[in-house]
Amino acid sequence: MARHSVIDDTAPLGVVIVGAGFIADHHGAALGASARARLAGIVDVDAGRASAAATAAGGVPWTTDLAEALARPDVGAAIVCTPNMTHEPIAQQIAAAGKHLLMEKPLTITVASARAVVDAFDAAGTVVMAAHTHRFYDYARAVDDAIAGGAVGRPVFARLALLGGWIWPDWRAWVLDPAKSGGHALHNGVHLLDLVSCWLRDEPVSVYARGRAQTAAELRIHDYLEMHVEYAGGANAVCEMSRGHRPSTLDRRDVLVAGTDGVLQLPADGWGSTVVTESGTSLLHPQAANGFAVQLDAWLDAIADPAARRAMTPADAVRAVALGVATELSIERGEPVTLDEVMEGARA
Amino acid sequence: MSERTLGVLLLGFAGLGPDQDHQQDMYLPAFEAHPGFDVVAKATDLTDSALADPAVDVVSVCVAPDRRADAVVAALRAGKHVLVDKPLALTAADAARVAAVAAETGRVCLPAHHQRFHPMIAAARGAVAGGKVGLPWNVQADFLVAGGTPSPAGELANFAVYPLDVVLALTGLRVRRVFARLSTYWSDGGADDFALLFLTHENGLTSTISVGRTRELADTRPAGLAVHRYRVSGSHGVLDLDASRPAVVLRRAEASSSTWHGAGTVDRLLDELHAAVAAGRPSSPSAADAVHIAEIVDAVRTSAVSGTPVDLPQEGSR
Ligand SMILES: NC(=O)c1ccc[n+]([C@@H]2O[C@H](COP(=O)([O-])OP(=O)(O)OC[C@H]3O[C@@H](n4cnc5c(N)ncnc54)[C@H](O)[C@@H]3O)[C@@H](O)[C@H]2O)c1
């Protein structure tokens, strides 16, 4: 006979959002739609941004002091949406406060710090997950479902391209400073590196990458990245991430997976309707599940039952960082870089 | 037709593997259908009498790949023009030997890189050359054949020349650096059946080619192309080329298929052969183009073994 717990464990989890910038709104909307969690407050070093976001969210509390927010008993967890170089210290502070964390990708921008963050959450007994949101989009799940169902046999070759044009601000943007973003491989490359590794169900062993400063020769990041990953079981992947394409309205998602028993494709024109207007041709995206909401649920599942199988493990987050670091190193050297090297280097 | 009809000697009926016979399956029907050619003789092997026949203007060479370069050289030296099955030679050194004799004799030596004559590809070559996408900086290509008999020489030797020739014809930029991986995913024989080529060209253009042979697929005729496409990214635009089109798509109770009207790629290859002979000019592609492709394929093998990129010798540095 089923027994009902006398403790009310269904009260929604109080979550603060740290960093009220571009991506924070997506997390806020997901929280707003969730019955399992609620937005408990906003933290941003910029008081204006924090207060504006708090007001927009219906008047939740805001502060510029993370410690103050973490000290609140009704706050059980944080979603961090700050620039990449701040991820490590903020994560450590949240671990020390004994709260759960959904960290925007990348978990951190070095392998050593990513490991240290995971260790800190292990020690605290709380959950840390990196927001590799693409895993939770319909297209990625459709591909993953097909592979899981054996549609192509053992997947041996994957191509994933996410191509678009310039969407960043001007030269002052932190994204364009490799010291702050970790470089484009850590900033956006990790999305693809994580996703293909998840699809191929294999461990990466080396990366050969090529990068371009396409939009301007003076860029210190590579707005176009091509990343080849080789896997322990012999599979290969080619990932392309671009914010350097023109026209800047280009909106391209292309998937090809070849397996021992078949071939799977999401053609470039296969996930939307083509709209031709006076201002050009564009893609009308289909209605889709909100990936941020699906991701939020996966994180809440992990918090509810830390022992259950997780959609995205801390080891996955560290692996994505390692792949990003290997990519940047490979571009610098013009040669393949092994995962062992970037993992060992971090241990030493 | 006012143009002269050229007499053709079909020389050799071999290929890469026991059941590959492009002479019988591809070139013979195309020569027979072409108004500019007349098949006047057939021989399985090179003989002086065959080459001495004045009725022979063109030799279509499909002798076994290990003896192919010698046969082409003999035909050129006998004053004949040559159509040579791909690969023109198994090594860059052999290909260079052939190209030198072609240059010296002034005869046409056309390697059968017929995919560049595909109607979508031919149009794209013109568009790219005309600046439609601005200055190209990247090409991505997939050339995946499904089913058919695996080549015992490996699919790198068998197929890579096609997408390589297309990428070179699309961009007009020679390759300087090669990184490559070779795998065996589908065939039992142990020969490679999948290659990934990462090329760095002149002017910093990069290209990536996947090429191989998967197992058979219901929608693809045996040894047909399951995926054949190119994406050219340029400073001012993107060109997407799906070489499974143009197509009228037929859907029936069985697997669907597609059809199109007009000359095939081999027919257009023969148009080029005829035009080059008539004009007394080198063909495009030329034997020199085949040399560069053979250099790239050699570098692919070296890189696949070493696991590191290989720099190609610069033109004229030899
Ligand atoms: N999952 C995705 O699809 C996706 C998409 C875009 C960005 N991101 C990630 O989200 C994060 C934020 O990116 P963004 O584009 O929203 O950046 P943004 O620059 O728009 O916003 C960052 C915000 O963080 C605040 N901030 C900076 N340092 C802080 C600190 N120490 N404490 C508190 N607040 C601080 C800034 O004032 C700003 O409001 C990055 O890690 C990025 O990689 C993820």
XYZ file of C-alpha atoms and ligand atoms in Angstrom:
710
model
C 0.000 0.000 0.000
C 1.286 3.421 -0.866
C 2.125 5.597 2.087
C 2.090 9.308 1.904
C 4.884 11.243 3.479
C 3.786 13.407 6.358
C 6.450 15.968 5.453
C 5.394 18.447 2.851
C 8.175 17.969 0.309
C 6.104 19.385 -2.496
C 6.648 23.035 -1.609
C 8.281 24.667 -4.609
C 12.040 25.058 -4.335
C 13.147 28.689 -3.904
C 15.624 29.574 -6.657
C 17.591 32.801 -7.100
C 18.855 33.866 -10.486
C 22.361 35.275 -10.409
C 23.203 37.535 -13.357
C 20.198 39.282 -14.893
C 21.414 39.513 -18.492
C 20.404 38.074 -21.838
C 19.908 34.434 -20.921
C 18.448 34.994 -17.445
C 14.996 35.736 -18.877
C 14.768 32.238 -20.354
C 15.431 30.706 -16.945
C 13.012 33.123 -15.318
C 10.280 32.104 -17.737
C 10.957 28.414 -17.086
C 10.747 29.000 -13.335
C 7.542 30.960 -13.813
C 5.957 28.010 -15.577
C 7.142 25.410 -13.072
C 5.043 24.081 -10.198
C 8.115 22.549 -8.591
C 10.250 25.665 -8.235
C 9.739 29.393 -7.881
C 11.830 32.467 -8.513
C 12.850 33.634 -5.044
C 15.025 36.574 -6.042
C 17.528 38.212 -8.356
C 21.217 38.863 -7.778
C 23.314 41.068 -10.039
C 26.390 43.181 -9.348
C 24.613 45.883 -11.286
C 21.842 47.184 -8.991
C 19.917 48.681 -11.889
C 19.738 45.402 -13.727
C 18.890 43.469 -10.583
C 16.036 45.769 -9.631
C 14.653 45.966 -13.157
C 14.625 42.184 -13.475
C 13.044 41.818 -10.029
C 10.313 44.269 -10.951
C 9.688 42.548 -14.269
C 9.339 39.263 -12.385
C 6.507 40.667 -10.303
C 8.451 42.273 -7.481
C 10.686 39.483 -6.157
C 13.525 40.505 -3.791
C 16.803 41.621 -5.345
C 20.314 42.266 -4.105
C 23.831 42.926 -5.360
C 25.231 40.639 -2.664
C 25.157 36.937 -3.446
C 25.985 35.988 0.175
C 22.894 37.810 1.348
C 20.673 35.888 -1.062
C 22.261 32.560 -0.195
C 21.723 33.170 3.515
C 17.958 33.257 3.052
C 16.356 30.049 4.356
C 13.725 30.078 1.609
C 16.458 29.920 -1.054
C 17.462 26.354 -1.775
C 19.187 26.746 -5.109
C 20.615 29.155 -7.676
C 20.678 29.458 -11.436
C 23.798 31.333 -12.454
C 23.772 33.392 -15.655
C 26.890 35.509 -15.249
C 29.867 35.893 -17.580
C 32.006 32.765 -17.867
C 35.041 33.955 -15.864
C 32.843 34.497 -12.796
C 31.455 30.950 -12.799
C 34.159 29.379 -10.660
C 34.078 31.742 -7.643
C 30.284 31.970 -7.719
C 29.957 28.168 -7.876
C 32.323 27.760 -4.940
C 30.349 30.247 -2.918
C 27.094 28.405 -3.641
C 28.632 25.032 -2.764
C 29.908 26.466 0.508
C 26.408 27.752 1.264
C 25.067 24.223 0.788
C 22.715 25.159 -2.061
C 22.047 23.446 -5.393
C 23.295 24.976 -8.638
C 22.296 25.124 -12.283
C 25.314 26.796 -13.881
C 25.102 28.304 -17.326
C 27.615 26.680 -19.634
C 30.521 26.387 -19.469
C 30.735 25.109 -15.882
C 34.037 27.000 -15.633
C 36.725 27.918 -18.166
C 39.508 25.604 -16.980
C 39.519 21.870 -16.342
C 41.112 22.251 -12.915
C 38.474 24.703 -11.726
C 35.661 22.584 -13.189
C 36.948 19.604 -11.240
C 37.287 21.663 -8.083
C 33.687 22.857 -8.412
C 32.394 19.312 -8.852
C 34.420 18.173 -5.835
C 33.015 21.016 -3.760
C 29.430 20.014 -4.550
C 30.249 16.379 -3.866
C 31.574 17.376 -0.468
C 28.532 19.532 0.225
C 26.143 16.810 -0.923
C 24.269 19.199 -3.207
C 23.561 19.038 -6.937
C 25.492 20.879 -9.636
C 24.440 20.735 -13.282
C 25.754 22.679 -16.276
C 23.150 24.161 -18.624
C 24.016 22.493 -21.909
C 20.581 23.461 -23.102
C 20.813 21.936 -26.554
C 20.478 18.488 -25.032
C 16.950 19.475 -24.027
C 15.726 20.809 -27.355
C 13.277 18.778 -29.430
C 15.680 18.320 -32.339
C 18.457 16.981 -30.115
C 16.088 14.686 -28.289
C 14.642 13.387 -31.551
C 18.139 12.494 -32.725
C 18.984 10.995 -29.351
C 15.754 8.971 -29.213
C 16.424 7.563 -32.684
C 19.969 6.566 -31.794
C 18.848 5.102 -28.469
C 16.236 3.065 -30.348
C 18.958 1.571 -32.525
C 17.813 3.328 -35.699
C 21.324 3.628 -37.122
C 22.980 0.765 -35.272
C 26.206 1.930 -33.669
C 26.670 5.617 -34.548
C 30.142 6.105 -36.063
C 30.079 9.539 -37.656
C 28.232 12.654 -36.581
C 28.059 16.096 -38.062
C 26.492 18.969 -36.176
C 26.521 22.527 -37.461
C 25.008 25.562 -35.752
C 25.652 28.457 -38.062
C 24.622 32.049 -37.756
C 25.923 35.557 -38.013
C 26.972 38.242 -35.587
C 24.678 38.531 -32.536
C 27.123 40.020 -30.034
C 27.482 43.644 -28.898
C 30.532 45.721 -29.802
C 34.218 45.385 -28.919
C 33.472 45.897 -25.233
C 31.496 42.637 -24.908
C 33.007 40.184 -22.411
C 32.283 37.388 -24.886
C 34.954 38.787 -27.205
C 37.632 38.734 -24.517
C 39.155 35.250 -24.330
C 40.274 35.886 -20.756
C 36.647 36.392 -19.765
C 34.800 33.914 -21.985
C 37.509 31.265 -22.281
C 37.293 31.705 -26.051
C 34.473 30.733 -28.394
C 35.134 27.017 -27.888
C 34.279 27.344 -24.196
C 31.542 29.852 -24.805
C 29.502 28.156 -27.545
C 31.632 25.276 -28.804
C 30.808 23.345 -25.643
C 27.146 23.119 -26.670
C 28.033 21.044 -29.728
C 30.913 19.142 -28.155
C 28.617 18.044 -25.345
C 25.737 17.149 -27.620
C 27.629 14.977 -30.102
C 29.391 13.202 -27.252
C 25.998 12.497 -25.721
C 24.607 11.238 -29.055
C 27.623 9.042 -29.809
C 27.584 7.533 -26.295
C 31.336 7.318 -26.326
C 34.279 8.995 -24.642
C 36.258 11.593 -26.608
C 39.985 10.975 -26.868
C 41.243 13.828 -29.039
C 40.272 17.063 -30.753
C 41.538 18.645 -33.951
C 40.095 22.117 -34.404
C 40.367 25.018 -36.779
C 39.158 28.510 -36.052
C 38.682 31.734 -37.956
C 38.290 35.347 -37.006
C 35.812 35.791 -39.826
C 33.939 38.987 -38.984
C 37.087 41.011 -38.280
C 40.771 40.190 -38.429
C 41.229 41.932 -35.054
C 38.913 39.549 -33.194
C 40.712 37.675 -30.434
C 38.183 34.862 -30.485
C 37.239 32.570 -33.375
C 33.733 33.455 -34.445
C 33.826 30.345 -36.690
C 34.935 27.076 -35.144
C 35.317 23.662 -36.690
C 35.974 20.875 -34.215
C 36.802 17.282 -35.033
C 36.451 14.874 -32.144
C 37.707 11.331 -32.151
C 36.181 8.815 -29.744
C 37.560 5.832 -27.844
C 35.349 3.420 -29.784
C 36.569 4.782 -33.129
C 33.691 7.148 -33.925
C 34.323 10.606 -35.407
C 32.418 13.863 -35.090
C 32.674 17.161 -36.946
C 31.095 20.160 -35.217
C 30.809 23.643 -36.641
C 29.835 26.634 -34.545
C 29.569 29.978 -36.238
C 28.654 33.526 -35.381
C 30.703 34.689 -38.337
C 28.471 33.787 -41.256
C 26.878 36.216 -43.625
C 24.237 37.199 -44.175
C 23.969 37.654 -40.418
C 20.383 36.396 -40.580
C 21.619 32.912 -41.493
C 20.010 30.440 -39.124
C 21.322 26.984 -39.747
C 21.091 23.738 -37.854
C 22.366 20.697 -39.671
C 22.653 17.146 -38.354
C 23.974 14.020 -40.024
C 24.631 10.788 -38.150
C 25.873 7.693 -39.931
C 25.782 4.403 -38.109
C 26.574 0.800 -38.802
C 22.939 0.212 -39.858
C 21.761 3.471 -41.329
C 21.951 7.205 -41.801
C 19.995 9.873 -39.948
C 19.652 13.453 -41.127
C 18.111 16.693 -39.999
C 18.532 18.627 -43.200
C 19.336 22.319 -42.960
C 15.856 23.134 -44.269
C 14.251 20.309 -42.336
C 13.215 21.996 -39.124
C 11.098 24.935 -40.156
C 9.109 26.574 -42.876
C 10.753 28.797 -45.431
C 9.361 32.306 -45.498
C 10.213 34.522 -48.431
C 9.491 38.196 -47.951
C 10.601 41.546 -49.351
C 13.536 41.487 -46.927
C 14.773 38.034 -47.861
C 14.323 34.379 -47.030
C 14.054 33.183 -43.457
C 13.140 30.100 -41.502
C 9.973 29.974 -39.446
C 10.755 27.787 -36.455
C 8.178 25.171 -35.543
C 6.399 25.199 -32.226
C 8.610 23.384 -29.795
C 8.919 22.422 -26.175
C 10.733 25.062 -24.106
C 14.222 23.606 -23.757
C 14.886 25.725 -20.688
C 11.813 24.296 -18.986
C 12.813 20.731 -19.859
C 16.297 21.471 -18.553
C 14.889 22.938 -15.341
C 12.872 19.764 -14.787
C 15.946 17.594 -15.314
C 17.787 19.651 -12.700
C 14.867 19.485 -10.259
C 14.712 15.722 -10.796
C 18.371 15.453 -9.797
C 17.745 17.561 -6.702
C 14.716 15.458 -5.745
C 16.609 12.193 -6.149
C 20.375 12.669 -6.365
C 20.906 8.923 -6.688
C 18.760 8.575 -9.831
C 20.287 8.523 -13.302
C 20.881 12.123 -14.371
C 20.201 13.726 -17.711
C 23.426 15.703 -17.358
C 26.077 14.635 -14.872
C 28.830 16.706 -13.265
C 31.319 14.533 -15.184
C 29.591 15.550 -18.435
C 30.094 19.201 -17.484
C 33.802 18.671 -16.804
C 34.160 16.751 -20.056
C 32.603 19.627 -22.002
C 35.069 22.058 -20.439
C 37.945 19.713 -21.296
C 36.742 19.489 -24.911
C 36.524 23.276 -25.094
C 40.009 23.691 -23.662
C 41.381 21.061 -26.069
C 39.721 22.901 -28.960
C 41.331 26.233 -28.099
C 44.695 24.526 -27.637
C 44.396 22.646 -30.919
C 43.658 25.840 -32.845
C 46.656 27.501 -31.242
C 48.965 24.604 -32.119
C 47.468 23.576 -35.459
C 47.556 19.977 -34.260
C 45.283 17.483 -32.526
C 45.196 17.623 -28.728
C 44.358 14.622 -26.565
C 41.812 14.777 -23.778
C 44.363 13.040 -21.582
C 46.663 16.002 -21.955
C 44.115 18.593 -20.870
C 42.802 16.347 -18.089
C 46.289 15.454 -16.794
C 47.503 19.019 -17.059
C 44.638 19.957 -14.804
C 45.558 17.332 -12.221
C 49.206 18.307 -12.043
C 27.448 17.159 -86.995
C 30.160 19.298 -88.494
C 32.795 18.346 -85.923
C 35.055 15.442 -86.667
C 34.115 12.085 -85.186
C 36.959 10.722 -83.071
C 37.877 7.040 -83.189
C 38.051 5.421 -79.749
C 40.074 2.449 -78.544
C 38.678 0.961 -75.339
C 41.770 -0.256 -73.539
C 41.298 -2.478 -70.498
C 38.213 -3.490 -68.580
C 39.605 -3.473 -65.057
C 39.070 -1.289 -62.002
C 39.673 -1.086 -58.278
C 38.265 -4.484 -57.348
C 37.051 -7.586 -59.152
C 33.628 -6.329 -60.243
C 34.493 -2.718 -61.062
C 34.354 -2.275 -64.839
C 33.803 1.378 -65.684
C 34.824 0.757 -69.292
C 31.908 -1.555 -69.925
C 29.417 0.066 -67.561
C 30.119 3.778 -68.004
C 32.452 4.778 -70.827
C 31.346 2.368 -73.570
C 27.669 3.375 -73.412
C 28.589 7.049 -73.176
C 30.970 6.868 -76.182
C 28.331 4.981 -78.158
C 25.693 7.557 -77.360
C 27.949 10.534 -78.132
C 27.837 11.886 -81.696
C 31.484 12.978 -81.528
C 32.945 9.525 -80.935
C 33.065 6.181 -82.659
C 34.301 3.079 -80.845
C 36.645 1.497 -83.395
C 38.595 -1.024 -81.333
C 38.703 -2.836 -78.006
C 41.681 -4.422 -76.302
C 42.169 -5.879 -72.873
C 45.843 -5.027 -72.827
C 48.349 -2.694 -74.370
C 49.721 -3.794 -77.753
C 51.787 -1.768 -80.238
C 49.444 -2.688 -83.074
C 46.419 -1.331 -81.250
C 48.189 1.973 -80.640
C 49.485 2.091 -84.216
C 45.959 1.995 -85.655
C 45.470 5.383 -87.409
C 41.713 5.114 -86.926
C 42.272 5.521 -83.177
C 42.332 9.146 -81.980
C 41.422 8.572 -78.353
C 42.308 5.767 -75.960
C 39.947 5.137 -73.066
C 42.203 3.579 -70.443
C 40.772 1.250 -67.803
C 43.683 -1.144 -67.367
C 44.408 -2.312 -63.809
C 45.434 0.637 -61.613
C 48.961 -0.648 -60.980
C 49.716 -0.661 -64.728
C 47.531 2.302 -65.637
C 50.195 5.020 -65.638
C 52.384 3.007 -68.023
C 49.471 2.444 -70.397
C 48.575 6.147 -70.448
C 52.192 7.119 -71.094
C 52.409 4.637 -74.003
C 49.183 5.951 -75.532
C 50.302 9.570 -75.229
C 53.691 8.728 -76.744
C 51.868 7.032 -79.637
C 50.239 10.404 -80.283
C 46.815 9.497 -78.922
C 44.547 11.516 -76.652
C 43.563 9.751 -73.467
C 40.552 9.432 -71.209
C 41.738 7.725 -68.060
C 39.577 6.120 -65.416
C 39.976 7.335 -61.875
C 42.311 7.127 -60.105
C 44.707 8.170 -62.833
C 47.519 6.677 -60.753
C 47.911 5.129 -57.319
C 50.679 7.497 -56.221
C 51.500 11.153 -56.800
C 54.842 10.150 -58.321
C 53.129 8.023 -60.984
C 50.585 10.743 -61.672
C 53.363 13.308 -62.091
C 55.083 11.029 -64.603
C 51.881 10.886 -66.657
C 51.324 14.655 -66.445
C 54.858 15.332 -67.639
C 54.340 13.175 -70.736
C 50.969 14.809 -71.406
C 52.596 18.243 -71.269
C 55.491 17.133 -73.452
C 53.335 15.490 -76.147
C 50.622 18.157 -76.076
C 47.967 15.439 -76.181
C 44.797 15.655 -74.132
C 44.929 13.554 -70.964
C 41.568 13.762 -69.214
C 41.173 12.106 -65.795
C 37.592 10.881 -65.372
C 36.648 13.194 -62.519
C 33.126 13.386 -63.862
C 31.304 14.601 -60.739
C 32.387 18.179 -61.423
C 30.111 17.998 -64.498
C 27.040 17.324 -62.345
C 24.487 20.003 -63.305
C 24.218 21.376 -59.750
C 27.992 21.387 -59.317
C 28.729 22.910 -62.708
C 26.280 25.727 -61.942
C 27.806 26.232 -58.499
C 31.305 26.462 -59.964
C 30.133 29.328 -62.124
C 28.347 31.028 -59.240
C 31.318 30.821 -56.882
C 33.765 31.946 -59.560
C 31.425 34.849 -60.289
C 31.539 36.024 -56.669
C 27.997 35.054 -55.657
C 29.108 34.279 -52.102
C 31.991 36.740 -52.047
C 35.365 35.278 -51.130
C 34.870 31.632 -50.160
C 36.528 30.694 -46.852
C 35.130 27.249 -46.054
C 33.690 24.228 -47.841
C 32.014 21.259 -46.164
C 31.432 18.170 -48.262
C 29.883 14.739 -47.763
C 30.211 11.954 -50.312
C 28.643 8.822 -48.869
C 27.891 5.891 -51.117
C 25.554 3.161 -49.852
C 25.880 -0.509 -50.707
C 27.595 -2.104 -53.671
C 30.838 -4.027 -53.478
C 33.464 -2.516 -51.172
C 36.693 -1.655 -52.949
C 39.547 -3.908 -51.797
C 41.867 -0.913 -52.301
C 39.815 1.057 -49.784
C 37.284 3.777 -50.426
C 39.847 6.552 -50.026
C 41.576 5.320 -53.187
C 38.241 4.567 -54.816
C 36.068 7.606 -54.070
C 38.020 10.485 -52.539
C 39.089 11.803 -55.920
C 35.486 12.803 -56.697
C 34.734 15.187 -53.820
C 38.356 16.385 -53.854
C 38.069 17.304 -57.505
C 34.758 19.077 -56.870
C 36.138 21.106 -53.947
C 39.181 22.094 -56.001
C 37.020 22.953 -59.013
C 34.595 24.971 -56.857
C 37.291 27.044 -55.177
C 40.241 27.046 -57.576
C 42.497 26.946 -54.520
C 45.241 24.373 -54.102
C 45.668 22.445 -50.871
C 48.630 23.199 -48.604
C 47.931 21.176 -45.471
C 46.178 17.881 -44.809
C 44.913 16.278 -41.620
C 42.989 13.039 -42.042
C 41.438 10.073 -40.299
C 40.792 6.725 -41.970
C 38.331 4.211 -40.530
C 36.729 0.883 -41.297
C 33.123 0.894 -40.162
C 31.108 -1.215 -42.563
C 33.279 -3.548 -44.604
C 34.556 -6.859 -43.272
C 37.642 -6.887 -45.444
C 39.637 -4.478 -43.321
C 40.167 -1.945 -46.105
C 39.239 1.623 -45.157
C 35.640 2.562 -45.915
C 35.430 6.009 -44.363
C 37.802 8.952 -44.606
C 37.657 12.391 -43.037
C 39.813 14.984 -44.756
C 40.607 18.348 -43.184
C 42.289 20.505 -45.793
C 43.825 23.939 -45.630
C 44.008 25.655 -48.996
C 45.648 28.746 -50.414
C 44.257 32.030 -49.060
C 43.402 30.295 -45.802
C 40.292 28.549 -47.127
C 39.537 25.401 -45.159
C 37.578 22.423 -46.369
C 36.349 19.234 -44.774
C 35.321 16.169 -46.716
C 33.717 13.004 -45.444
C 33.855 10.202 -47.983
C 33.022 6.537 -47.716
C 30.719 3.624 -48.315
C 28.024 2.699 -45.809
C 25.929 -0.437 -45.845
C 23.029 -0.581 -48.307
C 20.007 1.669 -47.752
C 16.492 1.064 -49.040
C 16.211 4.477 -50.699
C 19.547 4.338 -52.485
C 20.321 2.096 -55.412
C 23.290 -0.226 -54.676
C 26.539 1.774 -54.959
C 24.470 4.952 -55.318
C 25.095 8.161 -53.419
C 23.181 8.339 -50.134
C 24.554 11.775 -49.235
C 26.304 14.006 -51.741
C 26.453 17.669 -50.832
C 28.672 20.718 -50.545
C 28.320 23.893 -48.529
C 30.423 26.880 -49.572
C 30.649 29.696 -47.013
C 31.880 33.003 -48.323
C 32.483 36.514 -47.081
C 29.082 37.549 -48.419
C 26.910 34.475 -48.529
C 26.432 30.733 -48.347
C 25.837 28.302 -51.168
C 24.222 24.963 -50.352
C 24.444 22.326 -52.966
C 22.609 19.037 -52.704
C 23.810 16.835 -55.538
C 20.904 14.430 -55.040
C 19.008 17.175 -56.883
C 17.758 18.216 -59.380
C 15.252 15.438 -58.978
C 11.735 14.461 -59.721
C 10.955 12.367 -56.681
C 8.936 9.211 -57.225
C 7.088 7.641 -54.317
C 5.562 4.232 -54.689
C 4.715 1.194 -52.603
C 8.374 0.205 -52.716
C 11.223 2.488 -51.708
C 11.039 5.915 -53.289
C 13.425 6.997 -56.030
C 14.148 10.001 -58.174
C 14.736 10.807 -61.791
C 15.963 13.631 -64.012
C 16.298 14.333 -67.698
C 19.334 15.239 -69.722
C 22.961 14.379 -70.165
C 24.681 12.580 -67.306
C 28.033 13.494 -65.793
C 29.928 11.004 -67.972
C 28.262 12.370 -71.119
C 29.411 15.848 -70.143
C 32.885 14.510 -69.419
C 32.991 13.266 -73.015
C 31.816 16.680 -74.237
C 34.879 18.145 -72.543
C 37.127 15.466 -74.048
C 35.835 16.227 -77.508
C 36.073 19.994 -77.064
C 39.649 19.833 -75.751
C 40.780 17.618 -78.623
C 39.027 19.816 -81.195
C 40.527 23.006 -79.745
C 43.979 21.518 -79.217
C 43.980 22.624 -75.558
C 44.526 20.777 -72.288
C 41.343 19.370 -70.794
C 39.772 20.592 -67.600
C 40.303 18.671 -65.391
C 43.831 18.040 -66.610
C 46.468 15.479 -65.748
C 48.048 18.173 -63.564
C 44.814 18.347 -61.546
C 45.022 14.585 -61.023
C 48.594 14.996 -59.765
C 47.484 17.438 -57.092
C 44.676 15.108 -56.016
C 47.114 12.194 -55.843
C 49.418 14.349 -53.675
C 46.527 15.051 -51.325
C 45.581 11.356 -51.151
C 49.208 10.451 -50.387
C 49.239 13.064 -47.613
C 45.941 11.694 -46.264
C 47.569 8.286 -45.819
C 50.601 9.786 -44.117
C 48.486 11.917 -41.794
C 46.118 9.054 -40.963
C 49.098 7.017 -39.760
C 50.983 9.786 -37.954
C 47.909 11.452 -36.468
C 49.326 14.872 -37.301
C 48.824 17.350 -40.157
C 51.016 17.038 -43.252
C 52.211 19.991 -45.320
C 52.196 19.526 -49.088
C 55.179 20.594 -51.162
C 54.492 23.983 -52.713
C 53.996 24.114 -56.453
C 57.327 24.387 -58.199
C 59.324 23.502 -55.098
C 60.090 20.011 -56.300
N 22.330 28.061 -22.547
C 22.381 28.901 -23.545
O 21.828 28.635 -24.602
C 23.120 30.215 -23.366
C 22.945 31.260 -24.273
C 23.608 32.475 -24.038
C 24.430 32.608 -22.932
N 24.620 31.568 -22.077
C 25.511 31.670 -20.901
O 24.867 32.479 -19.927
C 25.817 33.235 -19.203
C 25.431 34.708 -19.271
O 25.423 35.116 -20.634
P 24.558 36.360 -21.098
O 24.631 36.393 -22.569
O 23.241 36.318 -20.455
O 25.455 37.544 -20.485
P 25.060 39.083 -20.204
O 26.309 39.838 -20.319
O 23.877 39.463 -21.039
O 24.572 39.071 -18.704
C 25.439 38.835 -17.628
C 24.851 39.499 -16.366
O 25.634 39.083 -15.255
C 25.889 40.217 -14.423
N 27.102 39.930 -13.650
C 28.398 40.017 -14.045
N 29.216 39.585 -13.070
C 28.440 39.225 -12.030
C 28.708 38.693 -10.731
N 29.945 38.438 -10.329
N 27.653 38.448 -9.920
C 26.392 38.710 -10.332
N 26.092 39.196 -11.534
C 27.094 39.449 -12.390
C 25.990 41.357 -15.371
O 25.772 42.609 -14.722
C 24.894 41.005 -16.379
O 23.662 41.531 -15.996
C 27.175 32.909 -19.808
O 27.825 31.926 -19.035
C 26.832 32.330 -21.151
O 27.800 31.404 -21.584
C 23.961 30.392 -22.275
